Coordinates of C-alpha atoms in Angstrom, one line a residue:
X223 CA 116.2 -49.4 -18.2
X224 CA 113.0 -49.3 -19.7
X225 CA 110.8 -46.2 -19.1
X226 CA 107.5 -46.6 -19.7
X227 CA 106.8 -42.4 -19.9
X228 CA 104.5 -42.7 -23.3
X229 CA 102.0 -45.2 -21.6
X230 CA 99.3 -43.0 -20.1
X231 CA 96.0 -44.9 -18.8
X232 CA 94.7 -41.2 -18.6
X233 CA 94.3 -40.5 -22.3
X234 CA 91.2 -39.1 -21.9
X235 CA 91.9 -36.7 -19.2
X236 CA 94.3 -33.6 -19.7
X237 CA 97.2 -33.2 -16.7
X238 CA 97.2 -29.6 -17.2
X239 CA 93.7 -29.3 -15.1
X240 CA 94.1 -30.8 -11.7
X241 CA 90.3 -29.6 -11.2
X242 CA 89.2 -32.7 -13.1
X243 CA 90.9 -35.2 -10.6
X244 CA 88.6 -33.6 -7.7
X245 CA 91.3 -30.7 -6.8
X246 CA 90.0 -27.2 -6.6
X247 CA 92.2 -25.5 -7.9
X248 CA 96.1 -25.9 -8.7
X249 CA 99.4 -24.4 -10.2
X250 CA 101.3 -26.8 -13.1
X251 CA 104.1 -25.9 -14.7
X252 CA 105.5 -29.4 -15.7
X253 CA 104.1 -30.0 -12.2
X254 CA 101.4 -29.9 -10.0
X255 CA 101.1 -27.6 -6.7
X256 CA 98.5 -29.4 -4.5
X257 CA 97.6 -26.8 -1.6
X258 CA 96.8 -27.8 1.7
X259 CA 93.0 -28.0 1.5
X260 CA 92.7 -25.4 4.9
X261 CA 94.6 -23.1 3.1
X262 CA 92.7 -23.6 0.1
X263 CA 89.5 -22.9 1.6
X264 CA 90.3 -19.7 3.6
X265 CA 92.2 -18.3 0.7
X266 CA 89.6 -19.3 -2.0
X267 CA 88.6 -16.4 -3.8
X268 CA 92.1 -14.9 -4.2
X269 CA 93.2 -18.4 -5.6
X270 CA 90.1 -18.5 -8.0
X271 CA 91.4 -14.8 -9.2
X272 CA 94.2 -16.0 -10.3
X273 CA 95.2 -15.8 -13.6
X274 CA 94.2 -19.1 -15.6
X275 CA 97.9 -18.8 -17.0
X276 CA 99.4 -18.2 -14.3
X277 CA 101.7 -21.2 -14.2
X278 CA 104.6 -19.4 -16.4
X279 CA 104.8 -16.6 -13.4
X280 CA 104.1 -19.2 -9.9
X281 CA 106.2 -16.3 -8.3
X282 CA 102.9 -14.3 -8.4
X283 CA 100.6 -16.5 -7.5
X284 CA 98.7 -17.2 -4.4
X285 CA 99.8 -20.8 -3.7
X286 CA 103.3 -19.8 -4.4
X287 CA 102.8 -17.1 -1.4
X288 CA 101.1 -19.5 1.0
X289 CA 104.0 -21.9 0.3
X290 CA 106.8 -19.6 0.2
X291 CA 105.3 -17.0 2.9
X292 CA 104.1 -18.8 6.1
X293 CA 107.1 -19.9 8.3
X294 CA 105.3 -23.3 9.4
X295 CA 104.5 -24.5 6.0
X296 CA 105.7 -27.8 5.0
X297 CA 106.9 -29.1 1.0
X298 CA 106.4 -32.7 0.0
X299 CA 108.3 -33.1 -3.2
X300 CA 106.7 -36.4 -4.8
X301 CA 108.7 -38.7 -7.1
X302 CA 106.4 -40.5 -8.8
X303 CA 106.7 -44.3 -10.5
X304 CA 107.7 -45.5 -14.2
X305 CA 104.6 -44.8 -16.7
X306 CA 102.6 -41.7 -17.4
X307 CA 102.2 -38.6 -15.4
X308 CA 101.3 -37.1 -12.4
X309 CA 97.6 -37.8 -13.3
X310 CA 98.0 -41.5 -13.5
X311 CA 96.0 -43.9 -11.2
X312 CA 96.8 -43.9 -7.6
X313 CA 98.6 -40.7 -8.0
X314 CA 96.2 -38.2 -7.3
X315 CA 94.6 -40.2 -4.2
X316 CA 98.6 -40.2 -3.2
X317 CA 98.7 -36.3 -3.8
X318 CA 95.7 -36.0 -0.9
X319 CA 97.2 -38.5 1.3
X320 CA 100.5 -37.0 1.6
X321 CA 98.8 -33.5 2.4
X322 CA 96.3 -34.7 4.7
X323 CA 98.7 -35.2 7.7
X324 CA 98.4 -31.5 8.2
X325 CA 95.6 -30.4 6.5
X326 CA 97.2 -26.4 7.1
X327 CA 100.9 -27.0 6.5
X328 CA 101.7 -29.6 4.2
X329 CA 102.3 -28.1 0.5
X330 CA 102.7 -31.3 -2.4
X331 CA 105.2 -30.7 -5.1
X332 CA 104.2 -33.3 -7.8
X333 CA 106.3 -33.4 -10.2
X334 CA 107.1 -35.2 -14.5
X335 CA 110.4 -36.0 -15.2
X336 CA 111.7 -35.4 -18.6
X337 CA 109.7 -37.4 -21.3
X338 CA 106.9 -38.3 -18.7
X339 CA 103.2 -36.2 -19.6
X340 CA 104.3 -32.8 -20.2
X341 CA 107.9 -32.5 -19.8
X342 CA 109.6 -32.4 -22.7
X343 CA 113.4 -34.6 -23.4
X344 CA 113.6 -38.0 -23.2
X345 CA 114.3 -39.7 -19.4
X346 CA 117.7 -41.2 -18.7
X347 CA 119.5 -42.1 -15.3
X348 CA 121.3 -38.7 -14.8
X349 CA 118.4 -36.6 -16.4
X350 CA 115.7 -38.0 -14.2
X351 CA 117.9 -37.0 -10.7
X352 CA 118.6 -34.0 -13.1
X353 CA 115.2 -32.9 -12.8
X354 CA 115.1 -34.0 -8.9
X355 CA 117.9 -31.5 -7.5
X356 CA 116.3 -28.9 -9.9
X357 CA 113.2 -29.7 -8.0
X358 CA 114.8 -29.2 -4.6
X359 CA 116.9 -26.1 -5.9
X360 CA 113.5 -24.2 -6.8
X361 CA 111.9 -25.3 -3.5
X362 CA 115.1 -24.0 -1.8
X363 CA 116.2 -21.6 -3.5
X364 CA 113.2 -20.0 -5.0
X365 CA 110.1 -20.9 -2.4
X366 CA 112.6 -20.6 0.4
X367 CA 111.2 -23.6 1.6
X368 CA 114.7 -24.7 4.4
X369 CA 115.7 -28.3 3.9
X370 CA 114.2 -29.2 7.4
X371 CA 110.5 -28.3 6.4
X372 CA 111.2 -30.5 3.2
X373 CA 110.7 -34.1 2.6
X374 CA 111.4 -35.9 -0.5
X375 CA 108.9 -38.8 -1.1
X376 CA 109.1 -41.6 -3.8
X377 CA 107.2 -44.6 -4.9
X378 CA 108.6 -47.4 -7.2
X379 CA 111.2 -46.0 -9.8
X380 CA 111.0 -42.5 -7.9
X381 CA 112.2 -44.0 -4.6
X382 CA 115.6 -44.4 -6.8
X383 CA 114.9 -40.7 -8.0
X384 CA 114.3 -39.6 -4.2
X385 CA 117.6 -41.7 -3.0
X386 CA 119.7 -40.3 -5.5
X387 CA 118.3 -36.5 -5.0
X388 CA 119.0 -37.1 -1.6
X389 CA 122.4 -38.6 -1.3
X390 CA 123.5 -35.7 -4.1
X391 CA 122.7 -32.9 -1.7
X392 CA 124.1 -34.6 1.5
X393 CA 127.4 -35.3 -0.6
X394 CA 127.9 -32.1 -2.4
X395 CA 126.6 -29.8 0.2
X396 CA 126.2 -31.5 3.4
X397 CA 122.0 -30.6 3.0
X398 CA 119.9 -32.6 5.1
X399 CA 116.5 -33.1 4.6
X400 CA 113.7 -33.4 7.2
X401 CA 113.2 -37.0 6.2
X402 CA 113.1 -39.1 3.2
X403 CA 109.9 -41.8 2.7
X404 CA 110.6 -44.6 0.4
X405 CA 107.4 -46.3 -1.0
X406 CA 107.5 -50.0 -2.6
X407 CA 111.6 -49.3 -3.4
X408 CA 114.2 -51.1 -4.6
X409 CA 118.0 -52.2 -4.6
X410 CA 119.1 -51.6 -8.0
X411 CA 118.0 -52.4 -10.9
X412 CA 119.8 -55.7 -11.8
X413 CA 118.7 -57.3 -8.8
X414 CA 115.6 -56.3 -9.4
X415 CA 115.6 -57.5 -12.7
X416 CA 115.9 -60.9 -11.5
X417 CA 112.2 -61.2 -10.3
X418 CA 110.7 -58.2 -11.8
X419 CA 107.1 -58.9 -13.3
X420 CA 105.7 -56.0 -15.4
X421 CA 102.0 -55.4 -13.5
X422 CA 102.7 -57.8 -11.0
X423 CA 102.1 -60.6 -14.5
X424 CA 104.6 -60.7 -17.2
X425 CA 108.4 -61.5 -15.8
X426 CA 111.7 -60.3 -17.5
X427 CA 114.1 -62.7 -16.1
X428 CA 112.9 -64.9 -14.1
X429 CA 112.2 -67.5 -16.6
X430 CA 115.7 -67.8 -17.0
X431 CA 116.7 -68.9 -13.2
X432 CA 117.8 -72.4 -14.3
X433 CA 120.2 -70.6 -16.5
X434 CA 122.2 -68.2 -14.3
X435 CA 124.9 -68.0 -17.1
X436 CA 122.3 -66.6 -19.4
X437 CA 121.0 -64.4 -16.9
X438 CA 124.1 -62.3 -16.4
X439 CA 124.4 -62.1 -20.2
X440 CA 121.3 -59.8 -19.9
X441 CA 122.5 -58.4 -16.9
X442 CA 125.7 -57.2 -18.2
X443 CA 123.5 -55.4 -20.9
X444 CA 121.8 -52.8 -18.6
X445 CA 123.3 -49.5 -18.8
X446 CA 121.7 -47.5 -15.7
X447 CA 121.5 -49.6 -13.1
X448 CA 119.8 -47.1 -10.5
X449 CA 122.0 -48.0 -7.3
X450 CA 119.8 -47.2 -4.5
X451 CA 121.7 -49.2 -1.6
X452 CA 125.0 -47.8 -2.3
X453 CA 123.2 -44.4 -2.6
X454 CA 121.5 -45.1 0.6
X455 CA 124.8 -46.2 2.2
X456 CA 126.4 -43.1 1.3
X457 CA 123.7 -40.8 2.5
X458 CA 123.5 -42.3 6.0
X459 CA 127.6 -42.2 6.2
X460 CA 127.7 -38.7 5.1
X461 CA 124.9 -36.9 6.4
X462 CA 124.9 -36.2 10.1
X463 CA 121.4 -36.4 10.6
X464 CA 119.2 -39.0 8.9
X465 CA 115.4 -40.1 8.7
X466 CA 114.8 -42.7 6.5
X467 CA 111.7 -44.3 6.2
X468 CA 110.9 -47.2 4.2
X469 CA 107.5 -48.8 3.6
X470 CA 106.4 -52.1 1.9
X471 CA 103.3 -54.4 0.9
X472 CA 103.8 -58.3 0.7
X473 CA 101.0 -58.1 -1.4
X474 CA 103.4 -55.7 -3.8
X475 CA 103.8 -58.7 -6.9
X476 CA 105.6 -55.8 -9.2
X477 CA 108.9 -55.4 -6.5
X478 CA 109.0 -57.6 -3.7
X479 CA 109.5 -56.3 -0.7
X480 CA 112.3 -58.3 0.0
X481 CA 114.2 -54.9 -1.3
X482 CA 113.1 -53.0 1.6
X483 CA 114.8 -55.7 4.1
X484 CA 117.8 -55.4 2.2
X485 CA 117.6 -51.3 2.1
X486 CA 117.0 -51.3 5.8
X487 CA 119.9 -53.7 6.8
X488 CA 122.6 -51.5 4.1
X489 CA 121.1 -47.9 5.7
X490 CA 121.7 -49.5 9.8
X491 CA 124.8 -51.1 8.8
X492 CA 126.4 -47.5 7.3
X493 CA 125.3 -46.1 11.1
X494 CA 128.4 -47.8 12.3
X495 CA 132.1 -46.8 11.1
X496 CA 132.9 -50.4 11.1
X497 CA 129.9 -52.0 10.1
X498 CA 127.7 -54.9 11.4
X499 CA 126.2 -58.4 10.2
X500 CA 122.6 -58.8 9.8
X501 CA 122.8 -60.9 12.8
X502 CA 124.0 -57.9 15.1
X503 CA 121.5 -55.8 13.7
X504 CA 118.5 -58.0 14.5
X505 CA 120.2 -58.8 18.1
X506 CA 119.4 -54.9 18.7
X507 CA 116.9 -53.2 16.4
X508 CA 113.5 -52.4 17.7
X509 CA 110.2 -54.1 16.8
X510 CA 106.9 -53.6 17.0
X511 CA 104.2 -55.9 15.4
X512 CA 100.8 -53.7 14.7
X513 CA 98.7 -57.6 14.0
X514 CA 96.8 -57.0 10.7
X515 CA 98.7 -53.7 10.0
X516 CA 101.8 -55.5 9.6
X517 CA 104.9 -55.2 11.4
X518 CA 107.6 -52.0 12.0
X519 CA 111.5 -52.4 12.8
X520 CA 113.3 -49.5 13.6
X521 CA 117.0 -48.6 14.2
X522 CA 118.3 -45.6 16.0
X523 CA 122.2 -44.6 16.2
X524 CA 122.7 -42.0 18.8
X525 CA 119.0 -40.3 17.9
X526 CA 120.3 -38.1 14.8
X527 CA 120.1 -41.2 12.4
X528 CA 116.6 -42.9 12.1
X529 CA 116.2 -46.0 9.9
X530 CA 112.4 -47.2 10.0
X531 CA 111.2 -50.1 8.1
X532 CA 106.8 -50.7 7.8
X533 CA 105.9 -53.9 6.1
X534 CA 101.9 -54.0 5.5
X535 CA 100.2 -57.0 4.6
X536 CA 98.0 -55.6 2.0
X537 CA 98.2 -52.3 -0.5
X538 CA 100.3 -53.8 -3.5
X539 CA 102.7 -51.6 -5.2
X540 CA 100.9 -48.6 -6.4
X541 CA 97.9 -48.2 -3.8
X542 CA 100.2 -48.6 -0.7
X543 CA 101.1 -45.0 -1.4
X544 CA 97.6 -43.6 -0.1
X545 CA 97.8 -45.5 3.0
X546 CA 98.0 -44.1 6.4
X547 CA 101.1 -45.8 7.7
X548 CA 102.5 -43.2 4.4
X549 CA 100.8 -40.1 5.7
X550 CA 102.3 -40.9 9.2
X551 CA 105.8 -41.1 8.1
X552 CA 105.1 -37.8 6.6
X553 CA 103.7 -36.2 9.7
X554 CA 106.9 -37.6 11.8
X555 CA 109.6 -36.3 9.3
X556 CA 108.1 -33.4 8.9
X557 CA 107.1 -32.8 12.5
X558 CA 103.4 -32.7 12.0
X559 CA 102.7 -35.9 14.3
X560 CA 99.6 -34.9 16.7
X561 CA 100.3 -37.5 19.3
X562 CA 103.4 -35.5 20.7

């Protein structure tokens, strides 16, 4: 796996002051707090007296007490894609999209995994979910945030970060979260591999379809392979309740999204304790064509597990994360949708 954590397009712009990327005021601390902006604005002049250093003490902080304090507060915890930091390109816009589906509730954890802007290591399979359940444990554990006001969000590589966070918690202790949005994802990375163009322009392996036998001679050299169906399929079997959202672009030339399809068929398929063909699942699954907004399937076994699958027609692989059809999954997971 190559992680691209050392290639910034930011270099010129310093992570460790959101206020520069249009936010009033935040708390980093190998992170980024984004408040709810109504929370911001009546809490202002308490925020702006914090300490400038107050990341190494969030306990005492003001955000950390509007998070951790009101009862009807919701977390986002974001998983961002390979390359840079939370600062790079369509991540802030992302930060403000994810947060504006209740501009007084939803809270936006933004986090760097080891090696990426600030954090310090170097990123590997294990370390990067690693940092994820550490993540979830503070939000749990320290902001007393309950799993059912959290949602755990990912774009690109962080979608196999979010998965894996995901499936570790529903296997080791049965922790269910309100819902978990998958933007641009994929299968795993060998498959991926296979049609994989850095930027949507340089390919890895695709040159070499007429030679399948060389293909799996690169194949066979990749170490972490970043499962995400089989984690998928092992959330949905294990976890009681489920709500799985997964949302695409056909204009996304980086991962196609051919990968959601195949997500979406392994996550209904491990719904039932003796599985189903593709066929059976299309005979029954629910679909609703929104004309220039693309097209939503859904699946529903016994209303406690939720599989929802948005292809958009435009968005490509990093902007589709600041589109509405991604703040509305976040309002319905997380129980912020108006319209009921």
């Amino acid at each position: 796996m190559l992680y691209l954590h050392k290639l910034r397009t930011t270099w010129w712009q310093d992570p460790s002051g959101p206020e520069q990327f249009g936010f009033l005021n935040g708390e980093t601390l190998y992170a980024w707090h984004v408040l709810p902006i109504a929370k911001y604005i009546a809490n202002e002049e308490a925020i702006l007296n914090d300490p400038v250093d107050s990341t190494a003490h969030i306990e005492d902080t003001v955000g950390f007490a509007l998070l951790s304090k009101d009862p009807t507060s919701r977390l986002v915890i974001n998983f961002h894609g390979n390359a840079g930091s939370v600062a790079q390109g369509w991540r802030t816009d992302t930060y403000r999209a994810l947060a504006s589906g209740a501009a007084d509730k939803i809270h936006v954890l933004a986090m760097d995994y080891r090696g990426f802007g600030y954090s310090t290591g170097s990123p590997e399979e294990q370390g990067l979910i690693s940092d994820g359940i550490a993540a979830v444990h503070w939000a749990m554990n320290v902001a007393r945030i309950p799993p059912d006001r959290i949602a755990l969000v990912g774009q690109s590589l962080g979608t196999a970060v979010a998965a894996a966070v995901a499936e570790h918690f529903a296997r080791v202790s049965q922790t269910e979260f309100a819902g978990l949005v998958l933007v641009a994802p994929f299968s795993d990375i060998p498959t991926l591999l296979l049609t994989y163009s850095i930027g949507g322009i340089i390919p890895i392996l695709s040159p070499l379809r007429p030679y399948p036998a060389l293909q799996k001679v690169f194949l066979r050299l990749v170490k972490e392979t970043w499962q995400t169906s089989s984690r998928i399929t092992n959330l949905v079997r294990q976890s009681r309740k489920v709500n799985l959202h997964l949302i695409h672009s056909k204009t996304d030339f980086e991962i196609s999204w051919q990968h959601s399809e195949s997500l979406f068929y392994a996550a209904a398929n491990a719904t039932s304790p003796s599985g189903m063909s593709i066929k059976q699942i299309d005979a029954v699954k629910f679909r609703q064509d929104l004309g220039e907004g693309g097209f939503v399937e859904s699946w529903n076994a016994g209303h406690t597990k939720k599989i929802s699958k948005h292809i958009v027609y435009y968005g490509g692989h990093n902007r589709l994360a600041t589109y509405p059809c991604v703040t509305r999954a976040i309002q319905q997971v997380l129980g912020c949708d108006a319209s009921k």
